[in-house]
Amino acid sequence: MGNCCRLRTAIGHAGSKWCGYPGLRAHNHPTFPISQRSRRTQVIRFHRAKFPVEGKETNRKNTEPRILQKSEEEQAFIGNEADYPQNPINAFHLLYRIQRDWPKAHSNIKCDSCELDHSAKDFDLSYHAVQKQFLGLPSTIDVQGAADSVLRLWNVYKFDLKDFFDGIISDTKTKPLSAEEILYIARRAETNDDLYEAYHWLKELYRRYKNGEYSKSDVTIGTVAKALAGVYDKNGMPWKSLELLEEFKSDPKFSRHIDYYTTRSETKKQDSGNPLFKRLIRSPAGRKHHLTYESLCRGEIKVLNYGVGGMYEPHQDPLGYRIWEAPMPSDQDQCKGSGDRIATWMFYLSDVKIGGATVFPLIKARVRAEKGAAAFWYNFKRNGDQDYDTQHAGCPVLLGSKWVSNKWIREEGQMLRRRCGLNMDDIDTMYSNDLQVQWLS
């Protein structure tokens, strides 16, 4: 059999068994033949065996073995072609890899620096013929629809998520979901504002990473942690984001949050220090949904810049008046009558080469001036007395420039939350979890 015939046999024009997939029909997309599952693998295997990769074709050399291995692993689970897509995990596997991997394989074989031999040309023609015959390969919308279907099934039937990640539904076993696929589905849930689903999927994925699973995945544990932190943030729980990304100190509560706020967000925060920009940003307290105090006192966020030699003397954040007292004339209009600053968030928005740390001299604690570092503490004890141990200061900047953002939580909306303990000296074991959270339109 000649090269062209062998390739066309691999592409498989006849005898295809047809099946529909979640998401395809919903978007009026033609169904896709299951027999195409092996085309990519057979074409790449044939091409590599007949025409060895030359040294100059580094992209093809690095990519083809991984694509081939992935296809071979997936095909080991296919079995009966007619039954394969009836499993929602299989259906998602197929759509995900065809939509994402087939174009990569095509562009890899037909790279600009690669000489198009006979088999590569034949594969290119066959690839476009498949697209024309089936009105294109599955699209991003199709993969999103398949992910939505998987989430819907889990939400309705509440099957064990650990088993589902392992490819198990009831007594049926198939290829496990990869870390990339799980992350894709979880992010799809977040995009749909299904934060409950996104939380559970990301939490289980994060647990597995901590247990050493997915060690060969291209997805890092940092990527998963940041995705889970983002879900916490959208739920109005940014303190959980900080706790997740590294609990740093316990009294006051510090957390280091590396690269959590995007460069764009940080730039906007820095720009907001200019009065011309005014309220261009959303608070770190939550971008889409805000906590109660954010709607009551949205002006109570400060962005400060310290140049070389810039510092802040030791001080306390409380203003010295309570919610039942008359508002201070100097208070901002948004915050009048909202009480004192019961808690503080502080975020570093830039790195400082030398100096600029925030220190708490009475408890001998320090937060270095590192981009993404953050600290949270209560300014009052549970019994209502001011906690003077939270006195803090900003050390002088020796080299560099320091940008820092402060967010203060006022008393209003928090009155029944952080209640007194059994004795007046009780300390906090749970911190910002006690604060009032409320969805706002």
Tab-separated table of C-alpha atoms in Angstrom:
chain	number	residue	atom	x	y	z
A	1	MET	CA	0.000	0.000	0.000
A	2	GLY	CA	1.424	3.398	-1.006
A	3	ASN	CA	1.996	6.302	1.293
A	4	CYS	CA	-1.118	8.126	0.147
A	5	CYS	CA	-3.332	5.058	0.574
A	6	ARG	CA	-1.936	4.294	4.011
A	7	LEU	CA	-2.547	7.845	5.152
A	8	ARG	CA	-6.061	7.916	3.783
A	9	THR	CA	-6.768	4.632	5.504
A	10	ALA	CA	-5.564	6.240	8.712
A	11	ILE	CA	-7.821	9.216	8.087
A	12	GLY	CA	-10.694	6.784	7.537
A	13	HIS	CA	-13.218	8.023	4.990
A	14	ALA	CA	-15.540	5.034	5.121
A	15	GLY	CA	-17.327	2.972	7.737
A	16	SER	CA	-17.471	5.722	10.346
A	17	LYS	CA	-19.748	5.186	13.307
A	18	TRP	CA	-21.580	8.361	14.250
A	19	CYS	CA	-22.533	9.646	17.637
A	20	GLY	CA	-23.594	12.921	19.227
A	21	TYR	CA	-21.822	14.648	22.081
A	22	PRO	CA	-23.006	16.963	24.844
A	23	GLY	CA	-22.766	20.495	23.580
A	24	LEU	CA	-22.650	19.746	19.852
A	25	ARG	CA	-26.352	19.496	19.128
A	26	ALA	CA	-27.134	22.314	21.509
A	27	HIS	CA	-25.051	24.587	19.302
A	28	ASN	CA	-26.266	23.179	15.978
A	29	HIS	CA	-22.903	21.632	15.232
A	30	PRO	CA	-22.713	18.473	13.111
A	31	THR	CA	-21.971	15.248	14.923
A	32	PHE	CA	-18.447	13.889	14.654
A	33	PRO	CA	-17.379	10.364	13.631
A	34	ILE	CA	-15.858	8.327	16.429
A	35	SER	CA	-13.562	6.503	14.013
A	36	GLN	CA	-11.568	9.713	13.619
A	37	ARG	CA	-10.220	9.068	17.117
A	38	SER	CA	-7.196	7.281	15.647
A	39	ARG	CA	-6.396	9.514	12.683
A	40	ARG	CA	-4.016	11.841	14.423
A	41	THR	CA	-2.085	9.026	16.115
A	42	GLN	CA	-1.750	6.885	12.987
A	43	VAL	CA	-0.713	9.800	10.806
A	44	ILE	CA	1.945	11.006	13.245
A	45	ARG	CA	3.270	7.484	13.838
A	46	PHE	CA	3.523	6.857	10.094
A	47	HIS	CA	5.153	10.210	9.427
A	48	ARG	CA	7.766	9.767	12.152
A	49	ALA	CA	8.617	6.214	11.083
A	50	LYS	CA	8.889	7.006	7.373
A	51	PHE	CA	10.439	10.450	7.601
A	52	PRO	CA	12.596	10.856	10.744
A	53	VAL	CA	12.573	14.287	12.314
A	54	GLU	CA	15.628	16.334	11.420
A	55	GLY	CA	17.507	18.404	13.980
A	56	LYS	CA	16.275	21.702	12.527
A	57	GLU	CA	12.665	20.721	13.147
A	58	THR	CA	12.927	21.159	16.903
A	59	ASN	CA	9.313	22.108	17.416
A	60	ARG	CA	8.107	18.981	15.664
A	61	LYS	CA	10.649	16.848	17.512
A	62	ASN	CA	9.565	18.097	20.936
A	63	THR	CA	5.834	18.068	20.357
A	64	GLU	CA	5.065	14.921	18.364
A	65	PRO	CA	6.093	12.338	21.014
A	66	ARG	CA	3.858	13.977	23.619
A	67	ILE	CA	0.871	14.171	21.268
A	68	LEU	CA	1.396	10.578	20.192
A	69	GLN	CA	1.709	9.287	23.762
A	70	LYS	CA	-1.437	11.135	24.811
A	71	SER	CA	-3.425	9.655	21.940
A	72	GLU	CA	-2.209	6.127	22.608
A	73	GLU	CA	-3.150	6.369	26.287
A	74	GLU	CA	-6.641	7.561	25.426
A	75	GLN	CA	-7.234	4.892	22.796
A	76	ALA	CA	-6.500	2.154	25.336
A	77	PHE	CA	-9.799	3.037	27.033
A	78	ILE	CA	-12.001	3.280	23.943
A	79	GLY	CA	-13.116	-0.333	23.504
A	80	ASN	CA	-16.498	-0.427	21.776
A	81	GLU	CA	-16.706	2.649	19.567
A	82	ALA	CA	-20.484	2.910	19.786
A	83	ASP	CA	-20.475	2.872	23.596
A	84	TYR	CA	-17.482	5.140	24.087
A	85	PRO	CA	-19.167	8.568	23.807
A	86	GLN	CA	-22.124	7.494	25.933
A	87	ASN	CA	-19.909	8.088	28.934
A	88	PRO	CA	-19.806	11.855	29.679
A	89	ILE	CA	-16.134	11.668	30.646
A	90	ASN	CA	-15.286	10.065	27.312
A	91	ALA	CA	-17.371	12.596	25.422
A	92	PHE	CA	-15.501	15.425	27.083
A	93	HIS	CA	-12.131	13.696	26.520
A	94	LEU	CA	-12.841	13.419	22.809
A	95	LEU	CA	-14.086	16.943	22.237
A	96	TYR	CA	-11.352	18.461	24.382
A	97	ARG	CA	-8.470	16.737	22.622
A	98	ILE	CA	-9.861	17.132	19.092
A	99	GLN	CA	-10.520	20.829	19.546
A	100	ARG	CA	-7.212	21.549	21.285
A	101	ASP	CA	-4.740	18.918	20.041
A	102	TRP	CA	-5.622	18.275	16.400
A	103	PRO	CA	-4.844	21.830	15.264
A	104	LYS	CA	-1.566	21.650	17.220
A	105	ALA	CA	-0.627	18.413	15.471
A	106	HIS	CA	-1.458	19.914	12.090
A	107	SER	CA	0.514	23.111	12.621
A	108	ASN	CA	3.383	21.073	14.077
A	109	ILE	CA	3.665	18.803	11.059
A	110	LYS	CA	3.204	21.722	8.685
A	111	CYS	CA	5.543	24.135	10.466
A	112	ASP	CA	7.102	27.011	8.518
A	113	SER	CA	10.630	25.663	8.940
A	114	CYS	CA	9.668	22.084	8.038
A	115	GLU	CA	9.997	20.655	4.551
A	116	LEU	CA	6.650	19.288	3.384
A	117	ASP	CA	7.322	15.700	2.336
A	118	HIS	CA	4.728	13.509	0.657
A	119	SER	CA	3.087	12.239	3.832
A	120	ALA	CA	2.902	15.727	5.352
A	121	LYS	CA	1.231	17.082	2.224
A	122	ASP	CA	-1.214	14.189	2.189
A	123	PHE	CA	-2.017	14.724	5.872
A	124	ASP	CA	-2.580	18.422	5.227
A	125	LEU	CA	-5.018	17.655	2.414
A	126	SER	CA	-6.825	15.055	4.502
A	127	TYR	CA	-7.014	17.387	7.500
A	128	HIS	CA	-8.727	20.066	5.443
A	129	ALA	CA	-10.963	17.463	3.792
A	130	VAL	CA	-12.177	16.365	7.221
A	131	GLN	CA	-12.910	19.964	8.155
A	132	LYS	CA	-14.841	20.500	4.948
A	133	GLN	CA	-16.792	17.240	5.211
A	134	PHE	CA	-17.921	17.890	8.780
A	135	LEU	CA	-18.191	21.694	8.486
A	136	GLY	CA	-15.176	22.206	10.703
A	137	LEU	CA	-13.764	20.584	13.791
A	138	PRO	CA	-15.499	20.993	17.159
A	139	SER	CA	-15.228	24.572	18.359
A	140	THR	CA	-14.506	26.152	21.714
A	141	ILE	CA	-18.265	26.500	22.195
A	142	ASP	CA	-18.658	22.746	21.772
A	143	VAL	CA	-16.044	22.011	24.439
A	144	GLN	CA	-17.677	24.540	26.743
A	145	GLY	CA	-21.019	22.821	26.185
A	146	ALA	CA	-19.499	19.458	27.066
A	147	ALA	CA	-18.010	20.930	30.246
A	148	ASP	CA	-21.398	22.411	31.143
A	149	SER	CA	-22.983	18.989	30.666
A	150	VAL	CA	-20.455	17.347	32.977
A	151	LEU	CA	-21.070	19.992	35.640
A	152	ARG	CA	-24.820	19.617	35.273
A	153	LEU	CA	-24.600	15.851	35.763
A	154	TRP	CA	-22.497	16.239	38.891
A	155	ASN	CA	-24.795	18.914	40.270
A	156	VAL	CA	-27.898	16.746	39.766
A	157	TYR	CA	-26.615	13.304	40.754
A	158	LYS	CA	-23.937	14.314	43.274
A	159	PHE	CA	-21.752	11.335	42.411
A	160	ASP	CA	-18.467	10.999	44.232
A	161	LEU	CA	-16.116	13.600	42.812
A	162	LYS	CA	-12.991	11.617	43.684
A	163	ASP	CA	-14.247	8.633	41.694
A	164	PHE	CA	-15.290	10.899	38.844
A	165	PHE	CA	-11.806	12.384	38.592
A	166	ASP	CA	-10.508	8.799	38.417
A	167	GLY	CA	-12.847	8.031	35.502
A	168	ILE	CA	-15.338	6.023	37.573
A	169	ILE	CA	-19.114	6.412	37.262
A	170	SER	CA	-21.019	3.712	39.129
A	171	ASP	CA	-19.444	0.441	37.931
A	172	THR	CA	-18.000	1.947	34.747
A	173	LYS	CA	-14.309	2.794	34.468
A	174	THR	CA	-12.647	4.915	31.797
A	175	LYS	CA	-9.587	7.124	31.408
A	176	PRO	CA	-9.264	9.547	34.355
A	177	LEU	CA	-9.631	13.258	33.825
A	178	SER	CA	-6.319	15.040	33.465
A	179	ALA	CA	-5.389	18.013	35.613
A	180	GLU	CA	-5.758	20.243	32.549
A	181	GLU	CA	-9.286	18.964	31.918
A	182	ILE	CA	-10.343	19.335	35.561
A	183	LEU	CA	-8.993	22.871	35.660
A	184	TYR	CA	-10.810	23.684	32.410
A	185	ILE	CA	-14.143	22.410	33.756
A	186	ALA	CA	-13.676	24.227	37.065
A	187	ARG	CA	-12.894	27.482	35.300
A	188	ARG	CA	-15.949	26.977	33.132
A	189	ALA	CA	-18.052	26.683	36.297
A	190	GLU	CA	-16.499	29.888	37.603
A	191	THR	CA	-17.246	31.657	34.318
A	192	ASN	CA	-20.885	30.596	34.686
A	193	ASP	CA	-20.898	31.948	38.275
A	194	ASP	CA	-21.412	28.392	39.545
A	195	LEU	CA	-18.971	29.038	42.355
A	196	TYR	CA	-20.148	26.091	44.463
A	197	GLU	CA	-19.167	23.666	41.720
A	198	ALA	CA	-15.931	25.508	40.957
A	199	TYR	CA	-14.951	25.437	44.630
A	200	HIS	CA	-15.424	21.670	45.022
A	201	TRP	CA	-13.640	20.811	41.776
A	202	LEU	CA	-10.665	23.050	42.517
A	203	LYS	CA	-10.467	21.989	46.153
A	204	GLU	CA	-10.241	18.307	45.211
A	205	LEU	CA	-7.729	19.075	42.460
A	206	TYR	CA	-5.616	21.099	44.898
A	207	ARG	CA	-5.746	18.259	47.449
A	208	ARG	CA	-4.427	15.835	44.856
A	209	TYR	CA	-1.593	18.132	43.919
A	210	LYS	CA	-0.562	18.386	47.559
A	211	ASN	CA	-0.561	14.563	47.706
A	212	GLY	CA	1.905	14.424	44.836
A	213	GLU	CA	-0.489	13.499	42.039
A	214	TYR	CA	-0.290	15.036	38.548
A	215	SER	CA	3.469	15.459	38.964
A	216	LYS	CA	3.942	15.195	35.186
A	217	SER	CA	1.211	17.676	34.338
A	218	ASP	CA	1.941	20.990	32.657
A	219	VAL	CA	-0.417	22.587	35.190
A	220	THR	CA	1.424	23.639	38.349
A	221	ILE	CA	0.103	23.602	41.898
A	222	GLY	CA	0.499	27.378	41.910
A	223	THR	CA	-1.931	27.678	39.008
A	224	VAL	CA	-4.484	25.546	40.849
A	225	ALA	CA	-3.994	27.489	44.084
A	226	LYS	CA	-4.528	30.810	42.336
A	227	ALA	CA	-7.669	29.496	40.640
A	228	LEU	CA	-9.074	28.338	43.992
A	229	ALA	CA	-8.085	31.659	45.566
A	230	GLY	CA	-9.989	33.446	42.823
A	231	VAL	CA	-13.136	31.475	43.650
A	232	TYR	CA	-12.759	32.397	47.313
A	233	ASP	CA	-12.389	36.024	46.287
A	234	LYS	CA	-15.544	35.959	44.162
A	235	ASN	CA	-17.399	34.474	47.105
A	236	GLY	CA	-16.459	37.534	49.156
A	237	MET	CA	-13.817	35.668	51.162
A	238	PRO	CA	-10.465	37.167	50.152
A	239	TRP	CA	-8.982	36.219	53.517
A	240	LYS	CA	-9.394	32.554	52.522
A	241	SER	CA	-7.370	33.359	49.422
A	242	LEU	CA	-4.593	34.668	51.588
A	243	GLU	CA	-4.734	31.724	53.984
A	244	LEU	CA	-4.601	29.343	51.044
A	245	LEU	CA	-1.557	30.846	49.409
A	246	GLU	CA	0.527	30.763	52.573
A	247	GLU	CA	-0.342	31.340	56.191
A	248	PHE	CA	2.537	33.396	57.408
A	249	LYS	CA	1.926	34.627	60.919
A	250	SER	CA	-0.878	34.263	63.460
A	251	ASP	CA	-0.967	37.414	65.620
A	252	PRO	CA	-1.722	39.657	63.834
A	253	LYS	CA	-2.667	37.447	60.903
A	254	PHE	CA	-0.258	37.724	57.999
A	255	SER	CA	-0.394	35.995	54.669
A	256	ARG	CA	1.837	36.128	51.652
A	257	HIS	CA	-0.106	36.204	48.439
A	258	ILE	CA	2.308	35.879	45.575
A	259	ASP	CA	1.185	37.282	42.197
A	260	TYR	CA	-2.470	37.037	43.180
A	261	TYR	CA	-3.539	40.416	41.892
A	262	THR	CA	-2.961	40.745	38.192
A	263	THR	CA	-0.580	43.292	36.746
A	264	ARG	CA	-3.521	45.194	35.316
A	265	SER	CA	-5.250	45.333	38.671
A	266	GLU	CA	-2.081	46.472	40.407
A	267	THR	CA	-1.535	49.181	37.805
A	268	LYS	CA	-5.061	50.458	38.338
A	269	LYS	CA	-4.499	50.546	42.084
A	270	GLN	CA	-1.329	52.566	41.568
A	271	ASP	CA	-3.080	54.905	39.153
A	272	SER	CA	-5.848	55.452	41.681
A	273	GLY	CA	-3.345	57.292	43.874
A	274	ASN	CA	-3.737	60.103	41.347
A	275	PRO	CA	-6.917	62.093	42.164
A	276	LEU	CA	-7.713	62.289	38.453
A	277	PHE	CA	-8.498	58.575	38.480
A	278	LYS	CA	-10.583	58.584	41.686
A	279	ARG	CA	-12.738	55.435	41.962
A	280	LEU	CA	-11.502	53.380	39.009
A	281	ILE	CA	-10.949	50.182	40.941
A	282	ARG	CA	-12.811	47.621	42.917
A	283	SER	CA	-11.523	46.832	46.359
A	284	PRO	CA	-9.361	43.743	46.927
A	285	ALA	CA	-12.294	42.729	49.132
A	286	GLY	CA	-13.957	41.292	46.047
A	287	ARG	CA	-14.362	42.425	42.466
A	288	LYS	CA	-17.779	41.183	41.472
A	289	HIS	CA	-19.527	40.798	44.790
A	290	HIS	CA	-18.628	43.049	47.696
A	291	LEU	CA	-18.781	42.594	51.396
A	292	THR	CA	-21.280	44.639	53.365
A	293	TYR	CA	-18.795	47.252	54.475
A	294	GLU	CA	-17.682	47.866	50.899
A	295	SER	CA	-21.097	49.244	49.954
A	296	LEU	CA	-21.344	51.240	53.175
A	297	CYS	CA	-17.873	52.736	53.117
A	298	ARG	CA	-16.383	52.347	49.679
A	299	GLY	CA	-14.118	55.366	50.094
A	300	GLU	CA	-12.196	53.708	52.915
A	301	ILE	CA	-9.407	52.391	50.739
A	302	LYS	CA	-6.064	54.137	50.457
A	303	VAL	CA	-3.299	53.712	47.911
A	304	LEU	CA	0.018	55.205	49.004
A	305	ASN	CA	3.402	55.541	47.356
A	306	TYR	CA	6.679	55.877	49.261
A	307	GLY	CA	9.799	57.022	47.430
A	308	VAL	CA	13.350	56.655	48.663
A	309	GLY	CA	13.401	57.569	52.354
A	310	GLY	CA	9.613	57.383	52.606
A	311	MET	CA	8.346	55.975	55.901
A	312	TYR	CA	5.351	55.933	58.261
A	313	GLU	CA	5.718	56.548	61.987
A	314	PRO	CA	4.395	53.954	64.507
A	315	HIS	CA	0.625	54.316	64.810
A	316	GLN	CA	-2.707	52.593	65.464
A	317	ASP	CA	-5.440	52.385	62.835
A	318	PRO	CA	-8.511	53.013	65.070
A	319	LEU	CA	-9.806	56.585	64.921
A	320	GLY	CA	-10.970	56.719	68.531
A	321	TYR	CA	-14.741	56.917	68.153
A	322	ARG	CA	-17.455	54.257	68.039
A	323	ILE	CA	-20.570	53.759	65.991
A	324	TRP	CA	-22.904	55.160	68.667
A	325	GLU	CA	-20.974	58.424	68.764
A	326	ALA	CA	-21.362	61.442	66.506
A	327	PRO	CA	-19.429	61.154	63.221
A	328	MET	CA	-16.059	62.846	62.996
A	329	PRO	CA	-16.172	66.005	60.814
A	330	SER	CA	-13.037	64.844	59.023
A	331	ASP	CA	-14.552	61.470	58.074
A	332	GLN	CA	-15.387	60.826	54.448
A	333	ASP	CA	-19.031	61.140	53.459
A	334	GLN	CA	-19.300	57.448	52.564
A	335	CYS	CA	-18.074	56.454	56.011
A	336	LYS	CA	-19.853	58.915	58.288
A	337	GLY	CA	-21.588	57.119	61.133
A	338	SER	CA	-20.138	53.729	60.219
A	339	GLY	CA	-18.047	53.445	63.373
A	340	ASP	CA	-14.410	52.749	63.986
A	341	ARG	CA	-11.935	50.666	62.004
A	342	ILE	CA	-12.304	47.235	63.572
A	343	ALA	CA	-9.950	45.450	61.167
A	344	THR	CA	-7.292	46.230	58.574
A	345	TRP	CA	-6.154	44.709	55.311
A	346	MET	CA	-2.832	45.810	53.888
A	347	PHE	CA	-1.537	44.822	50.456
A	348	TYR	CA	1.837	45.445	48.842
A	349	LEU	CA	1.500	46.316	45.159
A	350	SER	CA	5.188	46.483	44.263
A	351	ASP	CA	8.575	45.077	45.192
A	352	VAL	CA	11.065	47.208	47.119
A	353	LYS	CA	14.746	46.458	46.594
A	354	ILE	CA	15.818	47.395	50.124
A	355	GLY	CA	13.749	48.609	53.061
A	356	GLY	CA	10.066	49.498	53.234
A	357	ALA	CA	8.967	46.627	55.494
A	358	THR	CA	5.978	47.028	57.804
A	359	VAL	CA	6.879	46.203	61.400
A	360	PHE	CA	4.826	45.527	64.531
A	361	PRO	CA	7.292	46.465	67.292
A	362	LEU	CA	5.212	45.325	70.267
A	363	ILE	CA	4.950	41.739	69.002
A	364	LYS	CA	8.261	41.791	67.069
A	365	ALA	CA	6.714	40.891	63.721
A	366	ARG	CA	7.529	42.075	60.221
A	367	VAL	CA	6.056	41.891	56.714
A	368	ARG	CA	8.637	42.359	53.976
A	369	ALA	CA	7.883	44.745	51.128
A	370	GLU	CA	7.281	42.137	48.434
A	371	LYS	CA	4.810	42.457	45.614
A	372	GLY	CA	1.743	40.390	46.537
A	373	ALA	CA	2.470	40.227	50.276
A	374	ALA	CA	-0.534	41.006	52.475
A	375	ALA	CA	-1.495	41.270	56.121
A	376	PHE	CA	-4.798	41.181	57.997
A	377	TRP	CA	-5.421	41.972	61.651
A	378	TYR	CA	-8.128	43.022	64.091
A	379	ASN	CA	-7.711	46.387	65.765
A	380	PHE	CA	-10.059	45.438	68.621
A	381	LYS	CA	-10.259	42.424	70.896
A	382	ARG	CA	-13.406	40.343	71.151
A	383	ASN	CA	-14.403	42.164	74.345
A	384	GLY	CA	-14.413	45.486	72.486
A	385	ASP	CA	-11.157	46.844	73.888
A	386	GLN	CA	-8.593	48.216	71.479
A	387	ASP	CA	-5.711	45.840	70.796
A	388	TYR	CA	-2.636	48.008	71.194
A	389	ASP	CA	-0.363	45.185	70.073
A	390	THR	CA	-1.359	46.046	66.501
A	391	GLN	CA	0.745	49.205	66.568
A	392	HIS	CA	2.722	49.233	63.332
A	393	ALA	CA	5.037	51.394	61.240
A	394	GLY	CA	6.440	51.578	57.713
A	395	CYS	CA	10.235	51.373	57.581
A	396	PRO	CA	12.083	53.836	55.324
A	397	VAL	CA	12.567	52.836	51.697
A	398	LEU	CA	16.289	52.545	50.999
A	399	LEU	CA	16.233	51.444	47.356
A	400	GLY	CA	13.189	51.409	45.136
A	401	SER	CA	9.618	52.631	45.399
A	402	LYS	CA	6.862	51.197	47.578
A	403	TRP	CA	3.192	51.052	46.623
A	404	VAL	CA	0.822	49.862	49.327
A	405	SER	CA	-2.968	49.664	49.589
A	406	ASN	CA	-4.882	49.763	52.881
A	407	LYS	CA	-8.501	48.699	53.344
A	408	TRP	CA	-10.275	49.264	56.652
A	409	ILE	CA	-13.381	47.423	57.869
A	410	ARG	CA	-15.808	49.588	59.824
A	411	GLU	CA	-18.170	48.509	62.609
A	412	GLU	CA	-21.401	48.938	60.678
A	413	GLY	CA	-22.758	45.628	59.425
A	414	GLN	CA	-20.506	43.624	61.767
A	415	MET	CA	-22.249	44.149	65.118
A	416	LEU	CA	-23.526	40.596	65.656
A	417	ARG	CA	-20.614	38.793	64.095
A	418	ARG	CA	-17.414	38.670	66.140
A	419	ARG	CA	-18.979	38.175	69.539
A	420	CYS	CA	-17.332	38.047	72.960
A	421	GLY	CA	-15.862	34.762	74.146
A	422	LEU	CA	-16.529	33.018	77.442
A	423	ASN	CA	-14.058	35.320	79.156
A	424	MET	CA	-12.810	38.795	78.355
A	425	ASP	CA	-9.316	37.630	77.447
A	426	ASP	CA	-10.380	35.125	74.771
A	427	ILE	CA	-8.194	35.390	71.691
A	428	ASP	CA	-9.164	34.839	68.078
A	429	THR	CA	-8.781	31.407	66.574
A	430	MET	CA	-10.789	32.291	63.466
A	431	TYR	CA	-10.178	35.675	61.977
A	432	SER	CA	-12.009	37.276	59.083
A	433	ASN	CA	-14.324	34.264	58.735
A	434	ASP	CA	-16.362	35.960	61.468
A	435	LEU	CA	-17.116	39.031	59.385
A	436	GLN	CA	-20.495	39.578	57.805
A	437	VAL	CA	-20.697	38.491	54.174
A	438	GLN	CA	-23.593	39.601	52.027
A	439	TRP	CA	-24.255	39.417	48.310
A	440	LEU	CA	-24.909	42.793	46.762
A	441	SER	CA	-26.511	43.541	43.444
